[in-house]
């Protein structure tokens, strides 16, 4: 099983390149933008040193100008916001995004969070993200048309609580090493990716 590792210095260039190859589905970033996101991230991790996938999440304390983040901040007093989760095309179907989410949920529960939030494009469509988030139990709570980007997004949330996070961890073969440095999940279990 490819390990989940903190999204630190040497991995940032690969994460930036992967992000910008999928800017239509997410949003483009430059080095400074990625560094700013990671600096205030609640959780920032990658799958493997080759960055087969990565996830960056913020919590409600972040100072982030994204209209999507601000939509959630105006409506929810406490949450973890998934700003982006991207899997390289050659690594899809290996369970990387689910493992990243399982580790995020475990850390969020440990910090007392009970809600995860994100948005998924409706226009242009992002069917892979729709499938992932539906499978993870996210539900639509709103929509917005973003200008000048010209995108329409669906706002999604999912309740997270200790028992659900623990079940998902076990199912994904990932647990959170609370004594480790931030953003350091540890692989456990049978090594199978689901």
Tab-separated table of C-alpha atoms in Angstrom:
chain	number	residue	atom	x	y	z
A	1	UNK	CA	0.000	0.000	0.000
A	2	UNK	CA	1.368	3.405	-0.967
A	3	UNK	CA	1.722	5.448	2.242
A	4	UNK	CA	-0.078	8.684	3.027
A	5	UNK	CA	2.508	11.365	3.783
A	6	UNK	CA	2.391	15.050	4.754
A	7	UNK	CA	2.252	17.397	1.772
A	8	UNK	CA	5.557	19.080	2.551
A	9	UNK	CA	8.268	20.944	0.639
A	10	UNK	CA	9.639	18.330	-1.750
A	11	UNK	CA	6.171	17.087	-2.725
A	12	UNK	CA	4.704	20.495	-3.458
A	13	UNK	CA	6.017	20.761	-7.024
A	14	UNK	CA	4.398	17.441	-7.974
A	15	UNK	CA	1.144	18.433	-6.241
A	16	UNK	CA	1.142	21.791	-8.039
A	17	UNK	CA	1.663	20.120	-11.417
A	18	UNK	CA	-1.124	17.600	-10.706
A	19	UNK	CA	-3.431	20.385	-9.545
A	20	UNK	CA	-2.886	22.487	-12.635
A	21	UNK	CA	-3.463	19.533	-14.966
A	22	UNK	CA	-6.936	19.376	-13.380
A	23	UNK	CA	-7.615	23.107	-13.009
A	24	UNK	CA	-10.962	22.810	-14.832
A	25	UNK	CA	-12.242	20.489	-12.111
A	26	UNK	CA	-10.702	22.480	-9.245
A	27	UNK	CA	-8.925	25.801	-9.752
A	28	UNK	CA	-5.446	26.746	-10.934
A	29	UNK	CA	-2.748	27.525	-8.381
A	30	UNK	CA	0.721	28.994	-8.455
A	31	UNK	CA	3.519	28.173	-5.995
A	32	UNK	CA	2.576	31.015	-3.649
A	33	UNK	CA	-1.098	30.036	-3.681
A	34	UNK	CA	-0.318	26.418	-2.879
A	35	UNK	CA	2.075	27.442	-0.103
A	36	UNK	CA	-0.577	29.744	1.395
A	37	UNK	CA	-3.186	26.970	1.339
A	38	UNK	CA	-0.858	24.470	2.979
A	39	UNK	CA	0.273	27.010	5.594
A	40	UNK	CA	-3.256	27.351	6.937
A	41	UNK	CA	-4.431	23.827	6.174
A	42	UNK	CA	-6.146	21.744	8.810
A	43	UNK	CA	-4.941	18.735	6.825
A	44	UNK	CA	-2.661	18.475	3.784
A	45	UNK	CA	-1.471	15.060	2.662
A	46	UNK	CA	-0.399	13.118	-0.397
A	47	UNK	CA	-0.411	9.479	-1.373
A	48	UNK	CA	3.213	8.508	-1.895
A	49	UNK	CA	6.344	10.462	-2.633
A	50	UNK	CA	5.265	10.535	-6.294
A	51	UNK	CA	2.014	12.319	-5.280
A	52	UNK	CA	-0.421	9.870	-6.827
A	53	UNK	CA	-3.164	11.875	-5.086
A	54	UNK	CA	-3.448	14.704	-2.585
A	55	UNK	CA	-6.023	16.425	-0.395
A	56	UNK	CA	-5.993	19.859	1.215
A	57	UNK	CA	-8.601	20.766	3.827
A	58	UNK	CA	-9.125	23.873	5.945
A	59	UNK	CA	-11.287	24.450	8.966
A	60	UNK	CA	-13.543	27.396	9.753
A	61	UNK	CA	-10.665	29.358	11.322
A	62	UNK	CA	-8.886	29.772	7.975
A	63	UNK	CA	-8.625	33.165	6.321
A	64	UNK	CA	-9.422	32.054	2.792
A	65	UNK	CA	-10.987	34.246	0.101
A	66	UNK	CA	-12.584	31.388	-1.850
A	67	UNK	CA	-16.286	32.133	-2.445
A	68	UNK	CA	-17.017	28.455	-1.824
A	69	UNK	CA	-15.261	28.429	1.551
A	70	UNK	CA	-17.003	31.683	2.474
A	71	UNK	CA	-20.393	30.175	1.531
A	72	UNK	CA	-19.878	27.477	4.165
A	73	UNK	CA	-18.396	29.914	6.689
A	74	UNK	CA	-21.538	32.082	6.454
A	75	UNK	CA	-23.764	29.096	7.249
A	76	UNK	CA	-21.895	26.762	9.601
A	77	UNK	CA	-20.109	27.683	12.841
A	78	UNK	CA	-17.680	24.753	12.709
A	79	UNK	CA	-16.600	22.547	9.805
A	80	UNK	CA	-13.740	21.040	7.857
A	81	UNK	CA	-13.696	22.246	4.246
A	82	UNK	CA	-12.118	20.076	1.574
A	83	UNK	CA	-10.618	22.605	-0.816
A	84	UNK	CA	-9.311	20.039	-3.265
A	85	UNK	CA	-8.761	16.327	-3.647
A	86	UNK	CA	-7.075	15.191	-6.854
A	87	UNK	CA	-5.953	11.762	-8.024
A	88	UNK	CA	-3.589	11.324	-10.968
A	89	UNK	CA	-5.272	9.532	-13.900
A	90	UNK	CA	-2.873	6.571	-13.739
A	91	UNK	CA	-3.649	6.095	-10.008
A	92	UNK	CA	-7.451	6.191	-10.185
A	93	UNK	CA	-9.414	3.233	-8.913
A	94	UNK	CA	-6.865	2.400	-6.206
A	95	UNK	CA	-8.801	3.930	-3.306
A	96	UNK	CA	-6.411	6.842	-2.764
A	97	UNK	CA	-9.084	9.538	-2.389
A	98	UNK	CA	-11.089	7.362	0.009
A	99	UNK	CA	-7.988	6.753	2.139
A	100	UNK	CA	-7.202	10.467	2.226
A	101	UNK	CA	-10.787	11.179	3.294
A	102	UNK	CA	-10.650	8.461	5.977
A	103	UNK	CA	-7.509	10.022	7.449
A	104	UNK	CA	-9.033	13.514	7.261
A	105	UNK	CA	-12.218	12.362	9.001
A	106	UNK	CA	-10.213	10.706	11.777
A	107	UNK	CA	-8.211	13.887	12.380
A	108	UNK	CA	-11.371	16.020	12.209
A	109	UNK	CA	-13.166	13.863	14.779
A	110	UNK	CA	-10.117	13.985	17.065
A	111	UNK	CA	-10.281	17.800	16.848
A	112	UNK	CA	-14.001	17.842	17.686
A	113	UNK	CA	-15.377	18.527	14.213
A	114	UNK	CA	-18.711	16.999	13.219
A	115	UNK	CA	-19.173	18.328	9.673
A	116	UNK	CA	-17.194	18.002	6.438
A	117	UNK	CA	-17.966	20.335	3.530
A	118	UNK	CA	-16.910	20.703	-0.098
A	119	UNK	CA	-18.176	21.720	-3.513
A	120	UNK	CA	-18.288	19.808	-6.781
A	121	UNK	CA	-18.684	21.347	-10.225
A	122	UNK	CA	-22.024	20.942	-11.960
A	123	UNK	CA	-20.910	23.034	-14.951
A	124	UNK	CA	-18.431	21.956	-16.158
A	125	UNK	CA	-19.418	18.545	-14.808
A	126	UNK	CA	-17.126	16.434	-12.660
A	127	UNK	CA	-18.770	12.978	-12.619
A	128	UNK	CA	-15.832	11.230	-10.914
A	129	UNK	CA	-16.042	13.646	-7.989
A	130	UNK	CA	-19.837	13.288	-7.897
A	131	UNK	CA	-19.483	9.503	-7.586
A	132	UNK	CA	-16.812	9.717	-4.898
A	133	UNK	CA	-18.712	12.168	-2.731
A	134	UNK	CA	-22.011	10.307	-3.102
A	135	UNK	CA	-20.269	7.069	-2.079
A	136	UNK	CA	-18.811	8.839	0.959
A	137	UNK	CA	-22.257	10.034	2.060
A	138	UNK	CA	-22.076	13.715	1.119
A	139	UNK	CA	-25.412	15.400	0.359
A	140	UNK	CA	-26.226	18.599	-1.503
A	141	UNK	CA	-27.055	21.626	0.664
A	142	UNK	CA	-26.895	24.395	-1.958
A	143	UNK	CA	-25.725	25.608	-5.362
A	144	UNK	CA	-24.052	28.693	-6.756
A	145	UNK	CA	-23.031	30.173	-10.089
A	146	UNK	CA	-19.511	31.548	-9.738
A	147	UNK	CA	-18.506	34.632	-11.681
A	148	UNK	CA	-16.208	35.397	-13.446
A	149	UNK	CA	-15.200	31.711	-13.547
A	150	UNK	CA	-18.518	30.778	-15.149
A	151	UNK	CA	-18.762	27.602	-13.066
A	152	UNK	CA	-21.818	26.240	-11.311
A	153	UNK	CA	-21.100	24.261	-8.155
A	154	UNK	CA	-23.056	22.061	-5.778
A	155	UNK	CA	-22.292	22.558	-2.090
A	156	UNK	CA	-22.070	19.268	-0.206
A	157	UNK	CA	-21.812	18.321	3.457
A	158	UNK	CA	-21.415	15.146	5.418
A	159	UNK	CA	-21.776	14.550	9.137
A	160	UNK	CA	-18.728	12.977	10.716
A	161	UNK	CA	-18.672	11.389	14.140
A	162	UNK	CA	-16.317	9.073	15.973
A	163	UNK	CA	-18.016	5.774	15.223
A	164	UNK	CA	-18.501	6.541	11.503
A	165	UNK	CA	-14.923	7.798	11.151
A	166	UNK	CA	-13.586	4.698	12.902
A	167	UNK	CA	-15.627	2.404	10.650
A	168	UNK	CA	-14.391	4.204	7.545
A	169	UNK	CA	-10.792	4.062	8.799
A	170	UNK	CA	-10.992	0.313	9.272
A	171	UNK	CA	-12.654	-0.166	5.886
A	172	UNK	CA	-9.927	1.854	4.182
A	173	UNK	CA	-7.021	0.374	6.159
A	174	UNK	CA	-5.964	3.774	7.526
A	175	UNK	CA	-5.784	5.149	11.033
A	176	UNK	CA	-4.640	8.447	12.448
A	177	UNK	CA	-1.418	8.464	14.465
A	178	UNK	CA	-2.378	11.130	16.999
A	179	UNK	CA	1.119	11.243	18.479
A	180	UNK	CA	2.793	11.954	15.160
A	181	UNK	CA	3.512	15.212	13.434
A	182	UNK	CA	0.461	16.934	11.905
A	183	UNK	CA	-1.007	15.430	8.749
A	184	UNK	CA	0.633	12.040	9.244
A	185	UNK	CA	-1.791	9.157	8.875
A	186	UNK	CA	-0.398	5.662	9.251
A	187	UNK	CA	-1.367	2.681	7.100
A	188	UNK	CA	-2.705	-0.302	9.028
A	189	UNK	CA	-4.748	-3.389	8.354
A	190	UNK	CA	-4.491	-5.921	5.584
A	191	UNK	CA	-2.959	-3.569	3.028
A	192	UNK	CA	-5.892	-3.800	0.634
A	193	UNK	CA	-7.141	-0.588	-0.899
A	194	UNK	CA	-10.849	-0.149	-1.333
